Amino acid sequence: MVANTILSALATILHSLITLYIWIIIIAALLSFVRPDPNNAIVQMLYRLTEPTLNKAKQLAPFLVFNGIDLSPLAVVLVLKFFDMTAVQLMFSYAQG
């Protein structure tokens, strides 16, 4: 009973963190279209949070940059959603019984 509650709580927290990170990636990708001030603290924070992940995605799949269009945010969001829909949902299933 207690283990189920803990597993459910962990799954909820993990789901929330994945959703938050997806929104951070989306906001950073949208900001890249308007070229904001790079000295802005919020812009710097967004890039520090997203660039390591996006750079790793580009290293693993160099075809994500196509004719100057960077599709790595889309790929990372898809992978995160897949993880959310599989692993987190499995955690919820085990927690319920």
PDB file of C-alpha atoms in Angstrom:
ATOM      1  CA  MET A   1       0.000   0.000   0.000  1.00  0.00           C
ATOM      2  CA  VAL A   2       2.720   2.469   1.000  1.00  0.00           C
ATOM      3  CA  ALA A   3       4.909   1.355  -1.918  1.00  0.00           C
ATOM      4  CA  ASN A   4       2.017   1.964  -4.315  1.00  0.00           C
ATOM      5  CA  THR A   5       1.507   5.467  -2.956  1.00  0.00           C
ATOM      6  CA  ILE A   6       5.217   6.271  -3.246  1.00  0.00           C
ATOM      7  CA  LEU A   7       5.365   4.900  -6.793  1.00  0.00           C
ATOM      8  CA  SER A   8       2.296   6.903  -7.762  1.00  0.00           C
ATOM      9  CA  ALA A   9       3.808  10.055  -6.265  1.00  0.00           C
ATOM     10  CA  LEU A  10       7.089   9.480  -8.125  1.00  0.00           C
ATOM     11  CA  ALA A  11       5.210   8.936 -11.376  1.00  0.00           C
ATOM     12  CA  THR A  12       3.256  12.154 -10.853  1.00  0.00           C
ATOM     13  CA  ILE A  13       6.421  14.137 -10.135  1.00  0.00           C
ATOM     14  CA  LEU A  14       8.211  12.624 -13.141  1.00  0.00           C
ATOM     15  CA  HIS A  15       5.238  13.418 -15.383  1.00  0.00           C
ATOM     16  CA  SER A  16       5.213  17.026 -14.140  1.00  0.00           C
ATOM     17  CA  LEU A  17       8.961  17.426 -14.706  1.00  0.00           C
ATOM     18  CA  ILE A  18       8.768  16.010 -18.224  1.00  0.00           C
ATOM     19  CA  THR A  19       5.856  18.312 -19.063  1.00  0.00           C
ATOM     20  CA  LEU A  20       7.700  21.324 -17.652  1.00  0.00           C
ATOM     21  CA  TYR A  21      10.846  20.501 -19.634  1.00  0.00           C
ATOM     22  CA  ILE A  22       8.818  20.078 -22.828  1.00  0.00           C
ATOM     23  CA  TRP A  23       7.387  23.569 -22.339  1.00  0.00           C
ATOM     24  CA  ILE A  24      10.873  24.961 -21.670  1.00  0.00           C
ATOM     25  CA  ILE A  25      12.072  23.442 -24.964  1.00  0.00           C
ATOM     26  CA  ILE A  26       9.071  24.849 -26.844  1.00  0.00           C
ATOM     27  CA  ILE A  27       9.590  28.335 -25.398  1.00  0.00           C
ATOM     28  CA  ALA A  28      13.323  28.267 -26.190  1.00  0.00           C
ATOM     29  CA  ALA A  29      12.590  27.116 -29.750  1.00  0.00           C
ATOM     30  CA  LEU A  30      10.052  29.888 -30.254  1.00  0.00           C
ATOM     31  CA  LEU A  31      12.488  32.445 -28.848  1.00  0.00           C
ATOM     32  CA  SER A  32      15.072  31.369 -31.391  1.00  0.00           C
ATOM     33  CA  PHE A  33      12.804  32.735 -34.130  1.00  0.00           C
ATOM     34  CA  VAL A  34      12.758  36.278 -32.740  1.00  0.00           C
ATOM     35  CA  ARG A  35      16.434  36.580 -31.718  1.00  0.00           C
ATOM     36  CA  PRO A  36      16.012  37.934 -28.187  1.00  0.00           C
ATOM     37  CA  ASP A  37      18.704  39.817 -26.284  1.00  0.00           C
ATOM     38  CA  PRO A  38      21.315  37.143 -25.384  1.00  0.00           C
ATOM     39  CA  ASN A  39      22.179  39.058 -22.198  1.00  0.00           C
ATOM     40  CA  ASN A  40      18.654  38.653 -20.812  1.00  0.00           C
ATOM     41  CA  ALA A  41      18.752  36.427 -17.718  1.00  0.00           C
ATOM     42  CA  ILE A  42      15.629  34.482 -18.715  1.00  0.00           C
ATOM     43  CA  VAL A  43      16.971  33.806 -22.205  1.00  0.00           C
ATOM     44  CA  GLN A  44      20.296  32.653 -20.777  1.00  0.00           C
ATOM     45  CA  MET A  45      18.531  30.345 -18.332  1.00  0.00           C
ATOM     46  CA  LEU A  46      16.373  28.826 -21.088  1.00  0.00           C
ATOM     47  CA  TYR A  47      19.388  28.194 -23.295  1.00  0.00           C
ATOM     48  CA  ARG A  48      21.382  26.690 -20.418  1.00  0.00           C
ATOM     49  CA  LEU A  49      18.517  24.311 -19.708  1.00  0.00           C
ATOM     50  CA  THR A  50      17.951  23.242 -23.311  1.00  0.00           C
ATOM     51  CA  GLU A  51      21.234  23.469 -25.220  1.00  0.00           C
ATOM     52  CA  PRO A  52      22.947  20.396 -23.678  1.00  0.00           C
ATOM     53  CA  THR A  53      19.981  18.192 -24.579  1.00  0.00           C
ATOM     54  CA  LEU A  54      19.524  19.669 -28.047  1.00  0.00           C
ATOM     55  CA  ASN A  55      23.256  19.445 -28.810  1.00  0.00           C
ATOM     56  CA  LYS A  56      23.279  15.782 -27.742  1.00  0.00           C
ATOM     57  CA  ALA A  57      20.307  15.105 -30.021  1.00  0.00           C
ATOM     58  CA  LYS A  58      22.160  16.762 -32.925  1.00  0.00           C
ATOM     59  CA  GLN A  59      25.246  14.634 -32.201  1.00  0.00           C
ATOM     60  CA  LEU A  60      23.241  11.416 -32.120  1.00  0.00           C
ATOM     61  CA  ALA A  61      21.179  12.295 -35.199  1.00  0.00           C
ATOM     62  CA  PRO A  62      22.953  14.856 -37.416  1.00  0.00           C
ATOM     63  CA  PHE A  63      20.097  14.680 -39.941  1.00  0.00           C
ATOM     64  CA  LEU A  64      17.987  16.744 -37.509  1.00  0.00           C
ATOM     65  CA  VAL A  65      19.496  19.877 -39.031  1.00  0.00           C
ATOM     66  CA  PHE A  66      18.058  19.998 -42.534  1.00  0.00           C
ATOM     67  CA  ASN A  67      18.771  22.948 -44.870  1.00  0.00           C
ATOM     68  CA  GLY A  68      19.446  25.211 -41.919  1.00  0.00           C
ATOM     69  CA  ILE A  69      16.278  24.162 -40.090  1.00  0.00           C
ATOM     70  CA  ASP A  70      16.965  22.655 -36.685  1.00  0.00           C
ATOM     71  CA  LEU A  71      14.473  19.906 -35.918  1.00  0.00           C
ATOM     72  CA  SER A  72      16.181  18.776 -32.700  1.00  0.00           C
ATOM     73  CA  PRO A  73      13.583  20.442 -30.409  1.00  0.00           C
ATOM     74  CA  LEU A  74      10.844  18.476 -32.158  1.00  0.00           C
ATOM     75  CA  ALA A  75      12.801  15.228 -31.837  1.00  0.00           C
ATOM     76  CA  VAL A  76      13.525  15.794 -28.150  1.00  0.00           C
ATOM     77  CA  VAL A  77       9.886  16.629 -27.428  1.00  0.00           C
ATOM     78  CA  LEU A  78       8.767  13.451 -29.224  1.00  0.00           C
ATOM     79  CA  VAL A  79      11.227  11.312 -27.242  1.00  0.00           C
ATOM     80  CA  LEU A  80      10.130  12.908 -23.970  1.00  0.00           C
ATOM     81  CA  LYS A  81       6.448  12.374 -24.809  1.00  0.00           C
ATOM     82  CA  PHE A  82       7.177   8.735 -25.707  1.00  0.00           C
ATOM     83  CA  PHE A  83       8.962   8.268 -22.379  1.00  0.00           C
ATOM     84  CA  ASP A  84       6.096   9.966 -20.581  1.00  0.00           C
ATOM     85  CA  MET A  85       3.481   7.835 -22.300  1.00  0.00           C
ATOM     86  CA  THR A  86       5.305   4.558 -21.671  1.00  0.00           C
ATOM     87  CA  ALA A  87       7.503   4.572 -18.577  1.00  0.00           C
ATOM     88  CA  VAL A  88       5.441   6.972 -16.502  1.00  0.00           C
ATOM     89  CA  GLN A  89       2.182   5.254 -17.417  1.00  0.00           C
ATOM     90  CA  LEU A  90       3.744   1.903 -16.489  1.00  0.00           C
ATOM     91  CA  MET A  91       4.630   3.372 -13.114  1.00  0.00           C
ATOM     92  CA  PHE A  92       1.026   4.487 -12.667  1.00  0.00           C
ATOM     93  CA  SER A  93      -0.224   1.024 -13.676  1.00  0.00           C
ATOM     94  CA  TYR A  94       2.026  -0.740 -11.156  1.00  0.00           C
ATOM     95  CA  ALA A  95       0.996   1.715  -8.447  1.00  0.00           C
ATOM     96  CA  GLN A  96      -2.695   0.992  -8.992  1.00  0.00           C
ATOM     97  CA  GLY A  97      -2.362  -2.704  -8.657  1.00  0.00           C
TER      98      GLY A  97
END
